Structures are given as C-alpha cells and as structure tokens.
PDB file of C-alpha atoms in Angstrom:
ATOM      1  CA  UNK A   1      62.163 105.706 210.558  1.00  0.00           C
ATOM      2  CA  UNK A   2      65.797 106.739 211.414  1.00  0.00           C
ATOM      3  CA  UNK A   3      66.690 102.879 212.003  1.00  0.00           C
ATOM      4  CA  UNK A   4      65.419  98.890 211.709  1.00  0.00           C
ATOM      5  CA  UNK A   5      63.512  98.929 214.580  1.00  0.00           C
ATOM      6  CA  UNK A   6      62.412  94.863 215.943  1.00  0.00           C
ATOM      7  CA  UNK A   7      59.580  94.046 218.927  1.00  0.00           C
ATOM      8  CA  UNK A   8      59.674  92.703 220.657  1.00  0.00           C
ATOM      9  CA  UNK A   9      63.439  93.327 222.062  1.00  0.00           C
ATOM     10  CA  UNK A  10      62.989  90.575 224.258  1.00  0.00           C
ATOM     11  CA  UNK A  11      60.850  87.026 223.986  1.00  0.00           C
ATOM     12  CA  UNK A  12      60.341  84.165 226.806  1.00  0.00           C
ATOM     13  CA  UNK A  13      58.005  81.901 225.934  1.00  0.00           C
ATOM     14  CA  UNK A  14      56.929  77.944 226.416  1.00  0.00           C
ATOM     15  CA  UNK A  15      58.632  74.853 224.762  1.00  0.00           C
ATOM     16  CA  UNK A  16      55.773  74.341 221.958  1.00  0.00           C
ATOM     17  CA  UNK A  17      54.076  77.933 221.804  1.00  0.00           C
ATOM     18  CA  UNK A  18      54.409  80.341 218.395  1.00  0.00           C
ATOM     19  CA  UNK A  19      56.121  83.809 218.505  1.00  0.00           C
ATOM     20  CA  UNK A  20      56.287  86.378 215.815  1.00  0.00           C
ATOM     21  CA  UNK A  21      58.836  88.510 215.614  1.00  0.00           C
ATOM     22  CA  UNK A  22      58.559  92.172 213.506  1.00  0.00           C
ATOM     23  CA  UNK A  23      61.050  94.446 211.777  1.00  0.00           C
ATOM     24  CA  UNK A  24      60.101  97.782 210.479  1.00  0.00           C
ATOM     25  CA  UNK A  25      62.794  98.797 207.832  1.00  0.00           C
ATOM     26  CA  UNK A  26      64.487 101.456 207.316  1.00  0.00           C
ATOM     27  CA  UNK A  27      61.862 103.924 205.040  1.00  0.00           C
ATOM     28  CA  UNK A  28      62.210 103.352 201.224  1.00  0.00           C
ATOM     29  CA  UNK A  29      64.624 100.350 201.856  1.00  0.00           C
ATOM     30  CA  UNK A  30      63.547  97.717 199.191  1.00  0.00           C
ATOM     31  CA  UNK A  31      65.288  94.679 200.792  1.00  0.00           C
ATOM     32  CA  UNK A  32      64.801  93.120 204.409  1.00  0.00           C
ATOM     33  CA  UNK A  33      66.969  90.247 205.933  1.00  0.00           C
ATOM     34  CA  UNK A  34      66.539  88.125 208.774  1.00  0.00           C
ATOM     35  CA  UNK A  35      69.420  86.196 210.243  1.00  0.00           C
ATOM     36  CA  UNK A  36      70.057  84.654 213.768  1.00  0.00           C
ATOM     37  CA  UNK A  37      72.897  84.476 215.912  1.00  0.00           C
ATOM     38  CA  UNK A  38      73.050  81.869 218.706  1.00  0.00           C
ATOM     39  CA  UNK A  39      75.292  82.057 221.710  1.00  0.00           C
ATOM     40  CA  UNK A  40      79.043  81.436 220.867  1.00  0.00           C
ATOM     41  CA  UNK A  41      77.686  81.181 217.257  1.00  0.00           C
ATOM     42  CA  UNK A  42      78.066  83.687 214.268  1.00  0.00           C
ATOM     43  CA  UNK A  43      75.656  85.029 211.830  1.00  0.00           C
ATOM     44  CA  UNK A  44      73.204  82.547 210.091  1.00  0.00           C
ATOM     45  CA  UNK A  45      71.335  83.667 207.006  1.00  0.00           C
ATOM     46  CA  UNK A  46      67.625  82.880 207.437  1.00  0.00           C
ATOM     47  CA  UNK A  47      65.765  84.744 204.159  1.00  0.00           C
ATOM     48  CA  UNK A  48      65.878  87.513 202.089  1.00  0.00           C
ATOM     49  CA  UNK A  49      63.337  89.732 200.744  1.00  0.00           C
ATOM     50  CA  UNK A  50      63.200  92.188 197.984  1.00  0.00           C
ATOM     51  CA  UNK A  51      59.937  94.045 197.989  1.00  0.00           C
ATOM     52  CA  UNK A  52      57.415  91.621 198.875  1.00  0.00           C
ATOM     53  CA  UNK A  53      58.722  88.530 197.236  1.00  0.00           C
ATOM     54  CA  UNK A  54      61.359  86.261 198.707  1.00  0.00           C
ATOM     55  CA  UNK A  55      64.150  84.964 196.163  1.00  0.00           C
ATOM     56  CA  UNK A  56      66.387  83.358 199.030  1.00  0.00           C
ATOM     57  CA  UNK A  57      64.678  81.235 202.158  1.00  0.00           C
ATOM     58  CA  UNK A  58      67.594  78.736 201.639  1.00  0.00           C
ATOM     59  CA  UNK A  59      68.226  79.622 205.529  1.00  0.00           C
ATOM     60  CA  UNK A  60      65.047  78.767 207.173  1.00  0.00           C
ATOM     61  CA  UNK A  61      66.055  75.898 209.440  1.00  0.00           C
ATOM     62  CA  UNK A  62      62.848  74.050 209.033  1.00  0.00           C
ATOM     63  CA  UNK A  63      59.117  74.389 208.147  1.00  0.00           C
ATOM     64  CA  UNK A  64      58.522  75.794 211.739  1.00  0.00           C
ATOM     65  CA  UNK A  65      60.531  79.092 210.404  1.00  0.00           C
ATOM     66  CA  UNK A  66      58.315  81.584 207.826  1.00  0.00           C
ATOM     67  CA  UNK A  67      58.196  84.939 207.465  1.00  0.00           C
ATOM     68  CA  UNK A  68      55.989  87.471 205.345  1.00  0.00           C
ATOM     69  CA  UNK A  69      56.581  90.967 204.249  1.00  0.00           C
ATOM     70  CA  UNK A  70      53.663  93.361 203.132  1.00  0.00           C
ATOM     71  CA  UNK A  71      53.646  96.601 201.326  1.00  0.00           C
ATOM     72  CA  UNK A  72      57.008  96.551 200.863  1.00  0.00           C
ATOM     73  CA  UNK A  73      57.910  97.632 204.227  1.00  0.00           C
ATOM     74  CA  UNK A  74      56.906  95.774 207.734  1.00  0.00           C
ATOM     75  CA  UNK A  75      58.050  92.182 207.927  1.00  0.00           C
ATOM     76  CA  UNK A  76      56.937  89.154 210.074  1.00  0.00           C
ATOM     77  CA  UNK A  77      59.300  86.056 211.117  1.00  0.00           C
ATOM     78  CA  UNK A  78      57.416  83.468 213.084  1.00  0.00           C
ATOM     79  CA  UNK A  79      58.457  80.206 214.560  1.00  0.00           C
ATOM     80  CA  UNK A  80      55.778  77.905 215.389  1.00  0.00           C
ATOM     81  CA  UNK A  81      56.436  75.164 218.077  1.00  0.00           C
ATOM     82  CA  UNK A  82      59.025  76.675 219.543  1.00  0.00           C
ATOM     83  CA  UNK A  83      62.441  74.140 220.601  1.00  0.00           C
ATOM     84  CA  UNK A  84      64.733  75.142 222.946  1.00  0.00           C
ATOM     85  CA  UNK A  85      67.474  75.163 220.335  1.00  0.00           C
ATOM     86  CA  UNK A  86      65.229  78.123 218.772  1.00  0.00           C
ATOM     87  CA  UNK A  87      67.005  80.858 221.819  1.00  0.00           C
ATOM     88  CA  UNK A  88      68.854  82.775 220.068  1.00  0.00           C
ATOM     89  CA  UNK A  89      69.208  86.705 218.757  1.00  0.00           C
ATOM     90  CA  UNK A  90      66.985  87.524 215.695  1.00  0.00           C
ATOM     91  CA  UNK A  91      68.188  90.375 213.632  1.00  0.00           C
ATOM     92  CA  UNK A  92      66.633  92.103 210.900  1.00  0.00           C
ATOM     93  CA  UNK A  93      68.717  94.308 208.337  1.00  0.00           C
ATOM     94  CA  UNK A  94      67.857  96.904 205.632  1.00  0.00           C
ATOM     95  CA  UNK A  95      69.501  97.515 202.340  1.00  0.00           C
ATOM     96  CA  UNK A  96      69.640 100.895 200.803  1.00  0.00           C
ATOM     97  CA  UNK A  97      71.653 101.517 197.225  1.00  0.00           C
ATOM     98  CA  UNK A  98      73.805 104.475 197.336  1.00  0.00           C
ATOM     99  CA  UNK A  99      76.238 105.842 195.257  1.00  0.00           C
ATOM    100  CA  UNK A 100      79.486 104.215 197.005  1.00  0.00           C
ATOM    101  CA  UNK A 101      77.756 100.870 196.573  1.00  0.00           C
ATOM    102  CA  UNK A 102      75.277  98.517 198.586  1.00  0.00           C
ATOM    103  CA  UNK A 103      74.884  99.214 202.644  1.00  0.00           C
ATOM    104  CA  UNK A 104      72.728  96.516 205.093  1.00  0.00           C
ATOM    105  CA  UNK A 105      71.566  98.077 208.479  1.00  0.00           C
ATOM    106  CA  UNK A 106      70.809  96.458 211.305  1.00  0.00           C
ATOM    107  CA  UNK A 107      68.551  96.345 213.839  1.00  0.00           C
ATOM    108  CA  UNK A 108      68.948  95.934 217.684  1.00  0.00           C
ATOM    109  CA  UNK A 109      67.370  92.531 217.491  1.00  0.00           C
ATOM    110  CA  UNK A 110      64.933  90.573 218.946  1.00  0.00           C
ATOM    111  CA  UNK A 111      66.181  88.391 221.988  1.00  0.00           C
ATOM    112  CA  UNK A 112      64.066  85.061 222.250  1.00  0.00           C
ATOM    113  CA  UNK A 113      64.346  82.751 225.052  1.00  0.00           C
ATOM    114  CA  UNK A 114      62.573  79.248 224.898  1.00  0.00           C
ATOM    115  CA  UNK A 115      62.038  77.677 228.697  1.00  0.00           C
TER     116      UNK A 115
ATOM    117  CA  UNK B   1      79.688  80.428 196.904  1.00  0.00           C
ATOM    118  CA  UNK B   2      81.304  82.613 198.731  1.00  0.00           C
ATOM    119  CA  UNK B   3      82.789  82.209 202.536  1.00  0.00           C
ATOM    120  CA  UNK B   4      84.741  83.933 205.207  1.00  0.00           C
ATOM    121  CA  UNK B   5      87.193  82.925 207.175  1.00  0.00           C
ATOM    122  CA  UNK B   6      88.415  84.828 210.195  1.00  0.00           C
ATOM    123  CA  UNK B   7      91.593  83.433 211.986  1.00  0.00           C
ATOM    124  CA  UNK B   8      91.323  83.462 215.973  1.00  0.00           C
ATOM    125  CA  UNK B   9      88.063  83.669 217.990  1.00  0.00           C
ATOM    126  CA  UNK B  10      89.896  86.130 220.128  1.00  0.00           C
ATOM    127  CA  UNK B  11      92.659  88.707 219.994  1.00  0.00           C
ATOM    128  CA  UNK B  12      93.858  90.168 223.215  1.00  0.00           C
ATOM    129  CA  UNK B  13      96.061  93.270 223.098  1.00  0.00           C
ATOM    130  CA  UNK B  14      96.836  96.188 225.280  1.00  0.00           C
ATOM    131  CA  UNK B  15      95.527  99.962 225.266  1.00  0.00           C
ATOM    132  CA  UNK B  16      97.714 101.920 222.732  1.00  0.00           C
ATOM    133  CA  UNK B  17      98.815  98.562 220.968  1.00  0.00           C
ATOM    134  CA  UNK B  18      98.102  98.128 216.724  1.00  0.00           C
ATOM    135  CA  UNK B  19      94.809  96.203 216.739  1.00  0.00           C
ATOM    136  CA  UNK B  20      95.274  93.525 213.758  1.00  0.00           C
ATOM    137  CA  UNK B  21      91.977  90.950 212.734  1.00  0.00           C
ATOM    138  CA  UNK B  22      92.047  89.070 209.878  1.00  0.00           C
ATOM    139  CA  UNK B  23      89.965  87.851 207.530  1.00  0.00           C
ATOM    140  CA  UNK B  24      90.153  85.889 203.853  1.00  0.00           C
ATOM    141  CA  UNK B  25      87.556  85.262 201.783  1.00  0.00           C
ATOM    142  CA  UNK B  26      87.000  82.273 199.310  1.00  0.00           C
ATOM    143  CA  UNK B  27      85.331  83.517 196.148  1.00  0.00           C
ATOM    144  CA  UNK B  28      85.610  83.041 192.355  1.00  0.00           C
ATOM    145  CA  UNK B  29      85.139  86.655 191.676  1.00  0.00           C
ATOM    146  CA  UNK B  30      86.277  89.305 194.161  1.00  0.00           C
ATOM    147  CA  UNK B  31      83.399  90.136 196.433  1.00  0.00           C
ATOM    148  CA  UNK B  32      82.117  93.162 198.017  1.00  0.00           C
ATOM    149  CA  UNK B  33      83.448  92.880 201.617  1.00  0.00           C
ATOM    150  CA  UNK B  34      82.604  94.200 205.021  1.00  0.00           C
ATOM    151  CA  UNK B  35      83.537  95.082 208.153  1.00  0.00           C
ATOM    152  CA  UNK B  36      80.638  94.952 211.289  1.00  0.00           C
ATOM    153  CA  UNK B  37      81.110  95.521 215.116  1.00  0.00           C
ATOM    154  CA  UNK B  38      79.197  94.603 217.460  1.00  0.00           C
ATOM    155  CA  UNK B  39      79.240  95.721 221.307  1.00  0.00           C
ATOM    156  CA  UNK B  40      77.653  93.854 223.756  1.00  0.00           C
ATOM    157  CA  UNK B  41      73.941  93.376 223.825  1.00  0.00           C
ATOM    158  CA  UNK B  42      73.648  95.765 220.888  1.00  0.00           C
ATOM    159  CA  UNK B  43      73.199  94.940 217.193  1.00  0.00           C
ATOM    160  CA  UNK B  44      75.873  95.472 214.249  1.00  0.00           C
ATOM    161  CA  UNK B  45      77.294  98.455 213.023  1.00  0.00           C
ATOM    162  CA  UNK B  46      79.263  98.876 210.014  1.00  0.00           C
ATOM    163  CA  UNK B  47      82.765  99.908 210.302  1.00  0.00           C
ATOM    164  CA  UNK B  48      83.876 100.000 206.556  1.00  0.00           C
ATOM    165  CA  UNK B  49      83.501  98.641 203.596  1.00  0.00           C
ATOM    166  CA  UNK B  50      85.337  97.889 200.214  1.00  0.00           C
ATOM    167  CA  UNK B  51      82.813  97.406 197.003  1.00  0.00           C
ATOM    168  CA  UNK B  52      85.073  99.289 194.697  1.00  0.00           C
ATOM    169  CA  UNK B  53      88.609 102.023 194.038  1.00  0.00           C
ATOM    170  CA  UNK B  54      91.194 102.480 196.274  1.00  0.00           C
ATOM    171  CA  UNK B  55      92.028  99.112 197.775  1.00  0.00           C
ATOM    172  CA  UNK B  56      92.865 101.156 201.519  1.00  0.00           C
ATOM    173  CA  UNK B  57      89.590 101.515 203.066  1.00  0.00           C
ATOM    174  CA  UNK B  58      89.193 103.853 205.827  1.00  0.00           C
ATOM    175  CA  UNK B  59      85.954 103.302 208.430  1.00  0.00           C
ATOM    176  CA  UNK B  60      84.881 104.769 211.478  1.00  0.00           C
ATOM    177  CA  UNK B  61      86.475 105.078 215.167  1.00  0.00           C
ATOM    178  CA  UNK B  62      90.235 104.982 213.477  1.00  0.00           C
ATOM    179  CA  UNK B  63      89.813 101.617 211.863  1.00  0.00           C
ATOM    180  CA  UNK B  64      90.968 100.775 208.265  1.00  0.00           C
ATOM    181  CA  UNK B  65      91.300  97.476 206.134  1.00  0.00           C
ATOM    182  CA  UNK B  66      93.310  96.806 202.757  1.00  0.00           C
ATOM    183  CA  UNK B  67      91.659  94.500 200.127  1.00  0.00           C
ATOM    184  CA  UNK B  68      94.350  92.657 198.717  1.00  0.00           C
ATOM    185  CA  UNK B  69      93.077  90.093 195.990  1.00  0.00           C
ATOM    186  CA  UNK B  70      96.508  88.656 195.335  1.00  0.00           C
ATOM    187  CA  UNK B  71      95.795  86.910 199.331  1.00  0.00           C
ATOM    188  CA  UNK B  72      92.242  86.719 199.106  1.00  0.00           C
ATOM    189  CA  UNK B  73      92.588  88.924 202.269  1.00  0.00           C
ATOM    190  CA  UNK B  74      90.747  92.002 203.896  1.00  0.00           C
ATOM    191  CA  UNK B  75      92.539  92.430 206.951  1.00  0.00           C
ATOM    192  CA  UNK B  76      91.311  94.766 209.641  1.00  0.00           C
ATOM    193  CA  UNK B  77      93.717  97.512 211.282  1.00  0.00           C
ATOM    194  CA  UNK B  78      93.998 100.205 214.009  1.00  0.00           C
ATOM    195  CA  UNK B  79      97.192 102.238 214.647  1.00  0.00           C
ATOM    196  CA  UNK B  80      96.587 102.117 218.994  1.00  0.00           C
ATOM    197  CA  UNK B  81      93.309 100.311 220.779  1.00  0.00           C
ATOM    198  CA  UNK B  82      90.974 101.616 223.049  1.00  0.00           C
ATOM    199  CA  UNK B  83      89.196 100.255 225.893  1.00  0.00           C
ATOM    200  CA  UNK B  84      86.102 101.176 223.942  1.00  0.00           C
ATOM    201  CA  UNK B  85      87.038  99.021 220.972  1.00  0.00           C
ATOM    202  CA  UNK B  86      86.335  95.946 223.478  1.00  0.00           C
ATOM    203  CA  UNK B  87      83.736  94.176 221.438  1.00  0.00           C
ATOM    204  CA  UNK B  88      83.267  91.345 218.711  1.00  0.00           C
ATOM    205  CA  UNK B  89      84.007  91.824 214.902  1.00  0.00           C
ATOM    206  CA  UNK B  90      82.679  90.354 212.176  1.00  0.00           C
ATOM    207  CA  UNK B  91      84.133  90.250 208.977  1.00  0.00           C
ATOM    208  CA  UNK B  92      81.221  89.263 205.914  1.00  0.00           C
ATOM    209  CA  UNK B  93      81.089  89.251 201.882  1.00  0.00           C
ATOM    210  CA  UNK B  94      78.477  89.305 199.494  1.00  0.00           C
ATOM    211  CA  UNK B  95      78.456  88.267 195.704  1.00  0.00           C
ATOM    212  CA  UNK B  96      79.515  91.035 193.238  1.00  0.00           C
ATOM    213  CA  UNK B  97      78.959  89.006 189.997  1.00  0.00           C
ATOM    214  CA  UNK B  98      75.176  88.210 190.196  1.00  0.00           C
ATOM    215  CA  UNK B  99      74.860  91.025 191.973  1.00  0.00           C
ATOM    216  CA  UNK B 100      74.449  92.081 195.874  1.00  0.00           C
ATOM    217  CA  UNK B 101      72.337  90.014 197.759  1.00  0.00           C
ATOM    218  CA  UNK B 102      72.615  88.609 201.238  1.00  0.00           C
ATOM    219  CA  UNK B 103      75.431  89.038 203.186  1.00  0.00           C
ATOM    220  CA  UNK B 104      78.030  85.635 204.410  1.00  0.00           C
ATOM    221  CA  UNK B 105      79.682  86.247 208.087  1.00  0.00           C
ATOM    222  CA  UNK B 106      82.529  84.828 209.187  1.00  0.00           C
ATOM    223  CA  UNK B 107      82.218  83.328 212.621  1.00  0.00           C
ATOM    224  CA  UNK B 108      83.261  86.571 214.384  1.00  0.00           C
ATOM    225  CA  UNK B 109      86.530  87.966 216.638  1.00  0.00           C
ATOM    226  CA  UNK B 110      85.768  89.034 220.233  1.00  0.00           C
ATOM    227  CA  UNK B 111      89.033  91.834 220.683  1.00  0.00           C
ATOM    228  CA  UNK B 112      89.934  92.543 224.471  1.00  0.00           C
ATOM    229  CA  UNK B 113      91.966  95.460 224.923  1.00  0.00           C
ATOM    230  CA  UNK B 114      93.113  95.642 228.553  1.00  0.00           C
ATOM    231  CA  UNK B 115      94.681  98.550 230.287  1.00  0.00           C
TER     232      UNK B 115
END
C-alpha cells in the first residue's frame, strides 16, 4: 500500500476485555514496530520485528502485551485484560533501506480507550 | 544505550520569528538521528534526518538541523514560523554501530507559534 495503514483507528472497550490491534506495512518493508504514546507522554518502544521473527520485545509492558507477524507483512498487537492505564495511541511503523540510509514510517495509529 | 534529551516541553514564538528546538543525544558512537512532527490527532512524519555527509541537514516545510558531535547536539531550525508549524516535535536516535534497529524518542516539544 502507499502507507502503514492500522484498524481499527479508534478502540473503546471494557476494563478486562482483549483487543487486537493490526498494521499492514508498507509493501516490501521487512521491519514493523509498534510503540505507544500515552497522553502527555512520549514515544515508548513496545517490539520490533524483522520478517517474522522478533529480536527486540524488551518494550512489552507485561505478559498481557503480544504481538505476531505473518508472511512477512500484516502484524497483530493484542492486549488481553485490558487496564485503564492501557488508553493510549498505538502506532505501527515501517522500515524501508534506501540509498541515503534507514527511513521508519508511520502509521495514523490506533486510538484505544479503556472505560 | 542510546537516549535523547530534548530541552523544554514547549517553545512559544511568534509568526515570522526563527523557530529553535533542541535536542542532545547520549551515545558512545554517533547515532543516526531524526527529526518527526506530529500534528494533532495525526501520526508522525519525518522532517529530516542525518545518518551520514554533510553535517547541515535540510528537511521538509523550511526546516533544517546541524549534527554537531563535538555537543552531542542535533538542534532543530527554521529561518521564520508559521501558524501551520503549530504542532509537537520529536527528536529520536537509533544505534549506528550494531546497526539500525528501533528508534529512541525524546519526550517531545509542543511549538506554538501565535500571530
């Protein structure tokens, strides 16, 4: 596709339900990043994956937090039991190598919202 | 491991005035650094970036930053703000010596440009 494109744009769901969030990368990207941003908060890492394998979850805030990629393309971030403290903006990114050097690209996000 | 620091969570100026952000990095080997901005309710888009060459980088919309290793230092610039350049910046580095991974974000500069 011309961008990372994430669904749902927008989440509310119930303290204590799962959610999945997806990213479709950008085509013939080989790595995929997920990081959240809460409200008044920055960036925070969550995982990193380079065709199907994932050499750096050191960001997944706890065992609730996994995410999957398949065929080297479509990736999955789920939280199970959602916590309040889980709102936040998900955003997926997409590395291409070109020849002035490495370039992530974003996606719009995913907005959850935990009542 | 690398980090980011970016001084003042908010930098007011006025239409036409030099637009100044800064950011220093903390890093054993010079990294790769970025430039992102992000306008409200929308993801990140990359302004510039330095990876390698001429130390001036030039991005888009007028901006520009200068790596400058002797200060650890890859300030952001623009000659005269517009109202459209309302929006928060984010300055982030990845590791050039085992090679690029994941990006590391500062904690972000909300710029207000008023008339």
């Amino acid at each position: 596709g011309a961008g990372v494109s994430q669904s749902p744009s927008n989440k509310v769901t119930e303290k204590g339900k799962d959610v999945e969030l997806r990213c479709d990368p950008i085509s013939g990207h080989t790595a995929l990043y997920w990081y959240r941003q809460s409200l008044g908060q920055g960036l925070e890492f969550l995982i990193y994956f380079q065709g199907n394998s994932a050499p750096d979850k050191s960001g997944l805030p706890s065992d609730r937090f996994s995410a999957e990629r398949t065929g080297g393309s479509v990736s999955t971030l789920t939280i199970q039991r959602t916590q309040q403290e889980d709102s936040a903006v998900y955003l997926c990114a997409s590395r291409v190598q070109d020849i002035s050097g490495n370039t992530i690209y974003f996606g719009e996000g995913s907005w959850l919202t935990v009542v | 491991a690398q980090s980011v620091t970016q001084l003042g969570s908010h930098v007011s100026v006025s239409e036409g005035a030099l637009v100044l952000l800064r950011c220093n990095y903390s890093s054993s080997v010079p990294p790769y650094l970025f430039w992102y901005v992000q306008y409200p309710n929308q993801g990140l888009q990359l302004l510039l970036k330095y990876t390698t060459g001429a130390t001036l980088v030039k991005g888009i919309n007028g901006f520009e930053a200068e790596f400058k290793k002797s200060e650890t230092s890859f300030h952001l610039t623009k000659p005269s703000a517009h109202m459209s350049d309302a929006a928060e910046y984010f300055c982030a580095v990845s590791g050039r010596n085992t090679g690029f991974q994941k990006l590391v974000f500062g904690t972000g500069t909300r710029l207000l440009v008023s008339p």
